[in-house]
């Protein structure tokens, strides 16, 4: 599950939708302690909006979320993501790559226990 805006959902909805030991990536500037009720999941936290603004992307933070997702899941290597961005992203290529890298490095991840 990926939550781009925490204000659009609540814990009850998350718990209903997500299976035990599921993955959840949350765009938030809150500390991990705020999410203590989610410790049965693998949780990734990233302030993707802040990263996007810092690298010159304004409010466009999807690439930062993708970088954090890459860290959370390890489904693809960061190098592969960068190659794809260079080939497929039409504008602000270097800023998008920087956003993905920063989010990958800054993502806070904690493992759940089922």
Tab-separated table of N, CA and C in Angstrom:
chain	number	residue	atom	x	y	z
A	1	UNK	N	0.852	-1.163	0.000
A	1	UNK	CA	0.000	0.000	0.000
A	1	UNK	C	0.901	1.229	0.000
A	2	UNK	N	0.529	2.205	-0.793
A	2	UNK	CA	1.261	3.463	-0.839
A	2	UNK	C	0.289	4.586	-0.509
A	3	UNK	N	0.659	5.386	0.472
A	3	UNK	CA	-0.179	6.505	0.893
A	3	UNK	C	0.554	7.801	0.567
A	4	UNK	N	0.040	8.522	-0.406
A	4	UNK	CA	0.651	9.787	-0.808
A	4	UNK	C	0.264	10.917	0.137
A	5	UNK	N	-0.923	10.845	0.733
A	5	UNK	CA	-1.404	11.899	1.625
A	5	UNK	C	-2.124	11.239	2.800
A	6	UNK	N	-1.481	11.250	3.950
A	6	UNK	CA	-2.011	10.574	5.138
A	6	UNK	C	-3.354	11.147	5.582
A	7	UNK	N	-3.622	12.403	5.261
A	7	UNK	CA	-4.884	13.014	5.683
A	7	UNK	C	-6.089	12.440	4.932
A	8	UNK	N	-5.845	11.688	3.868
A	8	UNK	CA	-6.942	11.128	3.081
A	8	UNK	C	-7.357	9.728	3.526
A	9	UNK	N	-6.756	9.240	4.592
A	9	UNK	CA	-7.094	7.905	5.092
A	9	UNK	C	-6.979	7.905	6.612
A	10	UNK	N	-7.315	6.793	7.220
A	10	UNK	CA	-7.118	6.649	8.664
A	10	UNK	C	-6.636	5.231	8.960
A	11	UNK	N	-6.190	5.020	10.200
A	11	UNK	CA	-5.643	3.713	10.569
A	11	UNK	C	-6.643	2.593	10.362
A	12	UNK	N	-7.908	2.828	10.679
A	12	UNK	CA	-8.918	1.781	10.538
A	12	UNK	C	-8.982	1.297	9.090
A	13	UNK	N	-8.984	2.228	8.167
A	13	UNK	CA	-9.031	1.870	6.747
A	13	UNK	C	-7.775	1.102	6.335
A	14	UNK	N	-6.631	1.540	6.823
A	14	UNK	CA	-5.375	0.857	6.513
A	14	UNK	C	-5.413	-0.570	7.034
A	15	UNK	N	-5.827	-0.740	8.286
A	15	UNK	CA	-5.854	-2.070	8.892
A	15	UNK	C	-6.834	-2.992	8.174
A	16	UNK	N	-7.930	-2.451	7.644
A	16	UNK	CA	-8.900	-3.268	6.911
A	16	UNK	C	-8.340	-3.740	5.574
A	17	UNK	N	-7.545	-2.920	4.935
A	17	UNK	CA	-7.058	-3.210	3.590
A	17	UNK	C	-5.754	-3.990	3.550
A	18	UNK	N	-4.903	-3.803	4.534
A	18	UNK	CA	-3.560	-4.364	4.483
A	18	UNK	C	-3.486	-5.675	5.254
A	19	UNK	N	-2.898	-6.677	4.631
A	19	UNK	CA	-2.745	-7.979	5.270
A	19	UNK	C	-1.588	-7.940	6.263
A	20	UNK	N	-1.619	-8.811	7.296
A	20	UNK	CA	-0.470	-8.890	8.211
A	20	UNK	C	0.811	-9.137	7.423
A	21	UNK	N	1.880	-8.538	7.868
A	21	UNK	CA	3.192	-8.589	7.210
A	21	UNK	C	3.193	-7.887	5.854
A	22	UNK	N	2.165	-7.078	5.590
A	22	UNK	CA	2.119	-6.319	4.343
A	22	UNK	C	3.099	-5.162	4.359
A	23	UNK	N	3.248	-4.541	3.198
A	23	UNK	CA	4.133	-3.386	3.034
A	23	UNK	C	3.299	-2.122	2.940
A	24	UNK	N	3.774	-1.074	3.585
A	24	UNK	CA	3.099	0.214	3.476
A	24	UNK	C	4.146	1.319	3.397
A	25	UNK	N	4.013	2.171	2.419
A	25	UNK	CA	4.885	3.333	2.258
A	25	UNK	C	4.032	4.572	2.470
A	26	UNK	N	4.485	5.436	3.379
A	26	UNK	CA	3.705	6.612	3.747
A	26	UNK	C	4.523	7.874	3.508
A	27	UNK	N	3.957	8.797	2.769
A	27	UNK	CA	4.540	10.119	2.617
A	27	UNK	C	4.125	10.930	3.840
A	28	UNK	N	5.078	11.202	4.719
A	28	UNK	CA	4.761	11.910	5.955
A	28	UNK	C	6.023	12.511	6.549
A	29	UNK	N	5.850	13.614	7.256
A	29	UNK	CA	6.969	14.195	7.987
A	29	UNK	C	6.922	13.820	9.467
A	30	UNK	N	6.043	12.909	9.824
A	30	UNK	CA	5.936	12.457	11.215
A	30	UNK	C	7.023	11.427	11.517
A	31	UNK	N	7.361	11.308	12.784
A	31	UNK	CA	8.365	10.334	13.211
A	31	UNK	C	7.747	8.937	13.278
A	32	UNK	N	8.600	7.936	13.266
A	32	UNK	CA	8.155	6.541	13.281
A	32	UNK	C	7.279	6.240	14.493
A	33	UNK	N	7.561	6.834	15.634
A	33	UNK	CA	6.768	6.572	16.840
A	33	UNK	C	5.286	6.869	16.628
A	34	UNK	N	4.968	7.810	15.758
A	34	UNK	CA	3.579	8.147	15.464
A	34	UNK	C	2.834	6.947	14.878
A	35	UNK	N	3.567	6.050	14.248
A	35	UNK	CA	2.970	4.905	13.557
A	35	UNK	C	3.141	3.601	14.334
A	36	UNK	N	3.278	3.681	15.648
A	36	UNK	CA	3.554	2.489	16.458
A	36	UNK	C	2.483	1.412	16.310
A	37	UNK	N	1.255	1.779	15.995
A	37	UNK	CA	0.185	0.789	15.816
A	37	UNK	C	0.331	-0.015	14.528
A	38	UNK	N	1.250	0.386	13.678
A	38	UNK	CA	1.444	-0.296	12.395
A	38	UNK	C	2.639	-1.234	12.417
A	39	UNK	N	3.149	-1.528	13.562
A	39	UNK	CA	4.372	-2.328	13.652
A	39	UNK	C	4.191	-3.778	13.201
A	40	UNK	N	2.982	-4.207	12.921
A	40	UNK	CA	2.811	-5.570	12.389
A	40	UNK	C	3.079	-5.613	10.886
A	41	UNK	N	3.381	-4.468	10.308
A	41	UNK	CA	3.670	-4.360	8.883
A	41	UNK	C	5.112	-3.914	8.671
A	42	UNK	N	5.570	-4.036	7.439
A	42	UNK	CA	6.835	-3.410	7.056
A	42	UNK	C	6.463	-2.010	6.578
A	43	UNK	N	6.922	-1.006	7.312
A	43	UNK	CA	6.518	0.372	7.062
A	43	UNK	C	7.707	1.196	6.590
A	44	UNK	N	7.487	1.960	5.547
A	44	UNK	CA	8.473	2.925	5.078
A	44	UNK	C	7.898	4.322	5.201
A	45	UNK	N	8.695	5.224	5.747
A	45	UNK	CA	8.274	6.617	5.888
A	45	UNK	C	9.230	7.507	5.115
A	46	UNK	N	8.671	8.465	4.420
A	46	UNK	CA	9.496	9.413	3.679
A	46	UNK	C	8.738	10.736	3.570
A	47	UNK	N	9.457	11.822	3.738
A	47	UNK	CA	8.871	13.140	3.487
A	47	UNK	C	9.180	13.485	2.030
A	48	UNK	N	8.439	12.872	1.144
A	48	UNK	CA	8.690	12.993	-0.296
A	48	UNK	C	8.462	14.410	-0.800
A	49	UNK	N	7.501	15.099	-0.227
A	49	UNK	CA	7.228	16.471	-0.652
A	49	UNK	C	8.417	17.380	-0.337
A	50	UNK	N	8.991	17.232	0.835
A	50	UNK	CA	10.158	18.036	1.209
A	50	UNK	C	11.330	17.765	0.263
A	51	UNK	N	11.567	16.498	-0.027
A	51	UNK	CA	12.655	16.137	-0.943
A	51	UNK	C	12.413	16.753	-2.319
A	52	UNK	N	11.202	16.627	-2.830
A	52	UNK	CA	10.883	17.183	-4.149
A	52	UNK	C	11.128	18.691	-4.180
A	53	UNK	N	10.697	19.368	-3.151
A	53	UNK	CA	10.912	20.821	-3.093
A	53	UNK	C	12.401	21.153	-3.031
A	54	UNK	N	13.152	20.386	-2.247
A	54	UNK	CA	14.584	20.650	-2.081
A	54	UNK	C	15.392	20.447	-3.361
A	55	UNK	N	14.934	19.571	-4.242
A	55	UNK	CA	15.681	19.319	-5.487
A	55	UNK	C	15.119	20.098	-6.682
A	56	UNK	N	14.123	20.932	-6.437
A	56	UNK	CA	13.603	21.780	-7.498
A	56	UNK	C	12.425	21.230	-8.270
A	57	UNK	N	11.711	20.283	-7.682
A	57	UNK	CA	10.542	19.704	-8.352
A	57	UNK	C	9.223	20.260	-7.832
A	58	UNK	N	9.289	21.211	-6.921
A	58	UNK	CA	8.062	21.784	-6.368
A	58	UNK	C	7.234	20.732	-5.660
A	59	UNK	N	5.961	20.668	-5.987
A	59	UNK	CA	5.064	19.717	-5.343
A	59	UNK	C	4.957	18.376	-6.043
A	60	UNK	N	5.812	18.136	-7.019
A	60	UNK	CA	5.777	16.868	-7.753
A	60	UNK	C	6.707	15.875	-7.073
A	61	UNK	N	6.130	15.003	-6.258
A	61	UNK	CA	6.966	14.133	-5.422
A	61	UNK	C	6.855	12.652	-5.757
A	62	UNK	N	6.293	12.324	-6.907
A	62	UNK	CA	6.124	10.911	-7.261
A	62	UNK	C	7.459	10.181	-7.401
A	63	UNK	N	8.488	10.839	-7.919
A	63	UNK	CA	9.780	10.169	-8.083
A	63	UNK	C	10.440	9.924	-6.725
A	64	UNK	N	10.224	10.822	-5.780
A	64	UNK	CA	10.730	10.586	-4.426
A	64	UNK	C	10.030	9.373	-3.812
A	65	UNK	N	8.741	9.255	-4.042
A	65	UNK	CA	8.015	8.084	-3.540
A	65	UNK	C	8.543	6.810	-4.186
A	66	UNK	N	8.865	6.875	-5.464
A	66	UNK	CA	9.391	5.701	-6.158
A	66	UNK	C	10.761	5.305	-5.605
A	67	UNK	N	11.592	6.278	-5.287
A	67	UNK	CA	12.881	5.980	-4.671
A	67	UNK	C	12.720	5.305	-3.320
A	68	UNK	N	11.796	5.812	-2.507
A	68	UNK	CA	11.537	5.204	-1.197
A	68	UNK	C	10.947	3.803	-1.355
A	69	UNK	N	10.069	3.624	-2.338
A	69	UNK	CA	9.474	2.312	-2.605
A	69	UNK	C	10.550	1.307	-3.010
A	70	UNK	N	11.511	1.764	-3.788
A	70	UNK	CA	12.629	0.909	-4.189
A	70	UNK	C	13.395	0.434	-2.964
A	71	UNK	N	13.611	1.317	-2.016
A	71	UNK	CA	14.304	0.941	-0.777
A	71	UNK	C	13.470	-0.028	0.052
A	72	UNK	N	12.181	0.229	0.157
A	72	UNK	CA	11.289	-0.597	0.975
A	72	UNK	C	11.166	-2.012	0.425
A	73	UNK	N	11.088	-2.145	-0.887
A	73	UNK	CA	10.788	-3.452	-1.481
A	73	UNK	C	11.991	-4.191	-2.042
A	74	UNK	N	12.999	-3.476	-2.473
A	74	UNK	CA	14.170	-4.076	-3.140
A	74	UNK	C	13.761	-4.856	-4.394
A	75	UNK	N	12.665	-4.453	-5.043
A	75	UNK	CA	12.216	-5.139	-6.260
A	75	UNK	C	13.103	-4.824	-7.460
A	76	UNK	N	13.652	-3.629	-7.481
A	76	UNK	CA	14.599	-3.246	-8.530
A	76	UNK	C	15.787	-2.555	-7.871
A	77	UNK	N	16.907	-2.559	-8.571
A	77	UNK	CA	18.090	-1.859	-8.076
A	77	UNK	C	17.952	-0.371	-8.390
A	78	UNK	N	18.561	0.435	-7.551
A	78	UNK	CA	18.525	1.875	-7.763
A	78	UNK	C	19.129	2.236	-9.122
A	79	UNK	N	20.167	1.537	-9.517
A	79	UNK	CA	20.801	1.806	-10.810
A	79	UNK	C	19.818	1.593	-11.963
A	80	UNK	N	18.984	0.574	-11.837
A	80	UNK	CA	17.980	0.296	-12.864
A	80	UNK	C	16.950	1.416	-12.914
A	81	UNK	N	16.519	1.866	-11.752
A	81	UNK	CA	15.561	2.971	-11.692
A	81	UNK	C	16.142	4.213	-12.370
A	82	UNK	N	17.397	4.513	-12.098
A	82	UNK	CA	18.045	5.685	-12.699
A	82	UNK	C	18.101	5.553	-14.220
A	83	UNK	N	18.441	4.372	-14.712
A	83	UNK	CA	18.480	4.143	-16.164
A	83	UNK	C	17.111	4.388	-16.798
A	84	UNK	N	16.076	3.897	-16.147
A	84	UNK	CA	14.718	4.062	-16.673
A	84	UNK	C	14.322	5.538	-16.668
A	85	UNK	N	14.658	6.246	-15.607
A	85	UNK	CA	14.349	7.679	-15.548
A	85	UNK	C	15.038	8.406	-16.699
A	86	UNK	N	16.299	8.098	-16.936
A	86	UNK	CA	17.042	8.759	-18.024
A	86	UNK	C	16.386	8.511	-19.389
A	87	UNK	N	15.813	7.332	-19.582
A	87	UNK	CA	15.188	6.997	-20.865
A	87	UNK	C	13.748	7.488	-20.991
A	88	UNK	N	13.005	7.522	-19.879
A	88	UNK	CA	11.559	7.702	-19.967
A	88	UNK	C	11.024	9.048	-19.471
A	89	UNK	N	11.722	9.696	-18.581
A	89	UNK	CA	11.203	10.941	-18.008
A	89	UNK	C	11.504	12.092	-18.969
A	90	UNK	N	10.488	12.854	-19.361
A	90	UNK	CA	10.689	13.870	-20.392
A	90	UNK	C	11.324	15.180	-19.917
A	91	UNK	N	11.235	15.493	-18.636
A	91	UNK	CA	11.724	16.793	-18.160
A	91	UNK	C	12.346	16.663	-16.776
A	92	UNK	N	13.223	17.603	-16.480
A	92	UNK	CA	13.867	17.670	-15.163
A	92	UNK	C	14.460	16.317	-14.776
A	93	UNK	N	15.174	15.724	-15.690
A	93	UNK	CA	15.718	14.379	-15.484
A	93	UNK	C	16.623	14.323	-14.264
A	94	UNK	N	17.574	15.237	-14.174
A	94	UNK	CA	18.533	15.191	-13.063
A	94	UNK	C	17.854	15.443	-11.722
A	95	UNK	N	16.875	16.347	-11.684
A	95	UNK	CA	16.144	16.589	-10.438
A	95	UNK	C	15.341	15.356	-10.022
A	96	UNK	N	14.753	14.678	-10.994
A	96	UNK	CA	13.998	13.461	-10.685
A	96	UNK	C	14.915	12.360	-10.166
A	97	UNK	N	16.081	12.230	-10.768
A	97	UNK	CA	17.046	11.236	-10.290
A	97	UNK	C	17.500	11.583	-8.879
A	98	UNK	N	17.777	12.855	-8.646
A	98	UNK	CA	18.203	13.287	-7.310
A	98	UNK	C	17.106	13.027	-6.279
A	99	UNK	N	15.858	13.283	-6.632
A	99	UNK	CA	14.740	13.022	-5.716
A	99	UNK	C	14.661	11.541	-5.370
A	100	UNK	N	14.792	10.687	-6.371
A	100	UNK	CA	14.741	9.241	-6.127
A	100	UNK	C	15.891	8.796	-5.233
A	101	UNK	N	17.091	9.287	-5.517
A	101	UNK	CA	18.260	8.915	-4.708
A	101	UNK	C	18.118	9.394	-3.266
A	102	UNK	N	17.718	10.656	-3.101
A	102	UNK	CA	17.555	11.211	-1.750
A	102	UNK	C	16.517	10.415	-0.961
A	103	UNK	N	15.403	10.104	-1.587
A	103	UNK	CA	14.352	9.352	-0.902
A	103	UNK	C	14.822	7.948	-0.556
A	104	UNK	N	15.562	7.328	-1.455
A	104	UNK	CA	16.109	5.995	-1.187
A	104	UNK	C	16.991	6.040	0.059
A	105	UNK	N	17.834	7.048	0.148
A	105	UNK	CA	18.754	7.172	1.286
A	105	UNK	C	18.034	7.568	2.573
A	106	UNK	N	17.042	8.428	2.477
A	106	UNK	CA	16.400	8.986	3.664
A	106	UNK	C	15.217	8.174	4.183
A	107	UNK	N	14.712	7.253	3.408
A	107	UNK	CA	13.534	6.487	3.839
A	107	UNK	C	13.820	5.774	5.156
A	108	UNK	N	12.883	5.907	6.080
A	108	UNK	CA	12.967	5.198	7.356
A	108	UNK	C	12.108	3.951	7.223
A	109	UNK	N	12.701	2.812	7.493
A	109	UNK	CA	11.992	1.543	7.324
A	109	UNK	C	12.026	0.774	8.629
A	110	UNK	N	10.874	0.284	9.063
A	110	UNK	CA	10.879	-0.659	10.179
A	110	UNK	C	10.067	-1.881	9.808
A	111	UNK	N	10.562	-3.009	10.270
A	111	UNK	CA	9.974	-4.309	9.947
A	111	UNK	C	8.886	-4.654	10.949
A	112	UNK	N	7.798	-5.196	10.440
A	112	UNK	CA	6.726	-5.652	11.299
A	112	UNK	C	6.960	-7.075	11.766
A	113	UNK	N	6.091	-7.514	12.642
A	113	UNK	CA	6.268	-8.843	13.201
A	113	UNK	C	5.081	-9.762	13.076
A	114	UNK	N	4.037	-9.370	12.351
A	114	UNK	CA	2.902	-10.262	12.125
A	114	UNK	C	1.907	-10.334	13.197
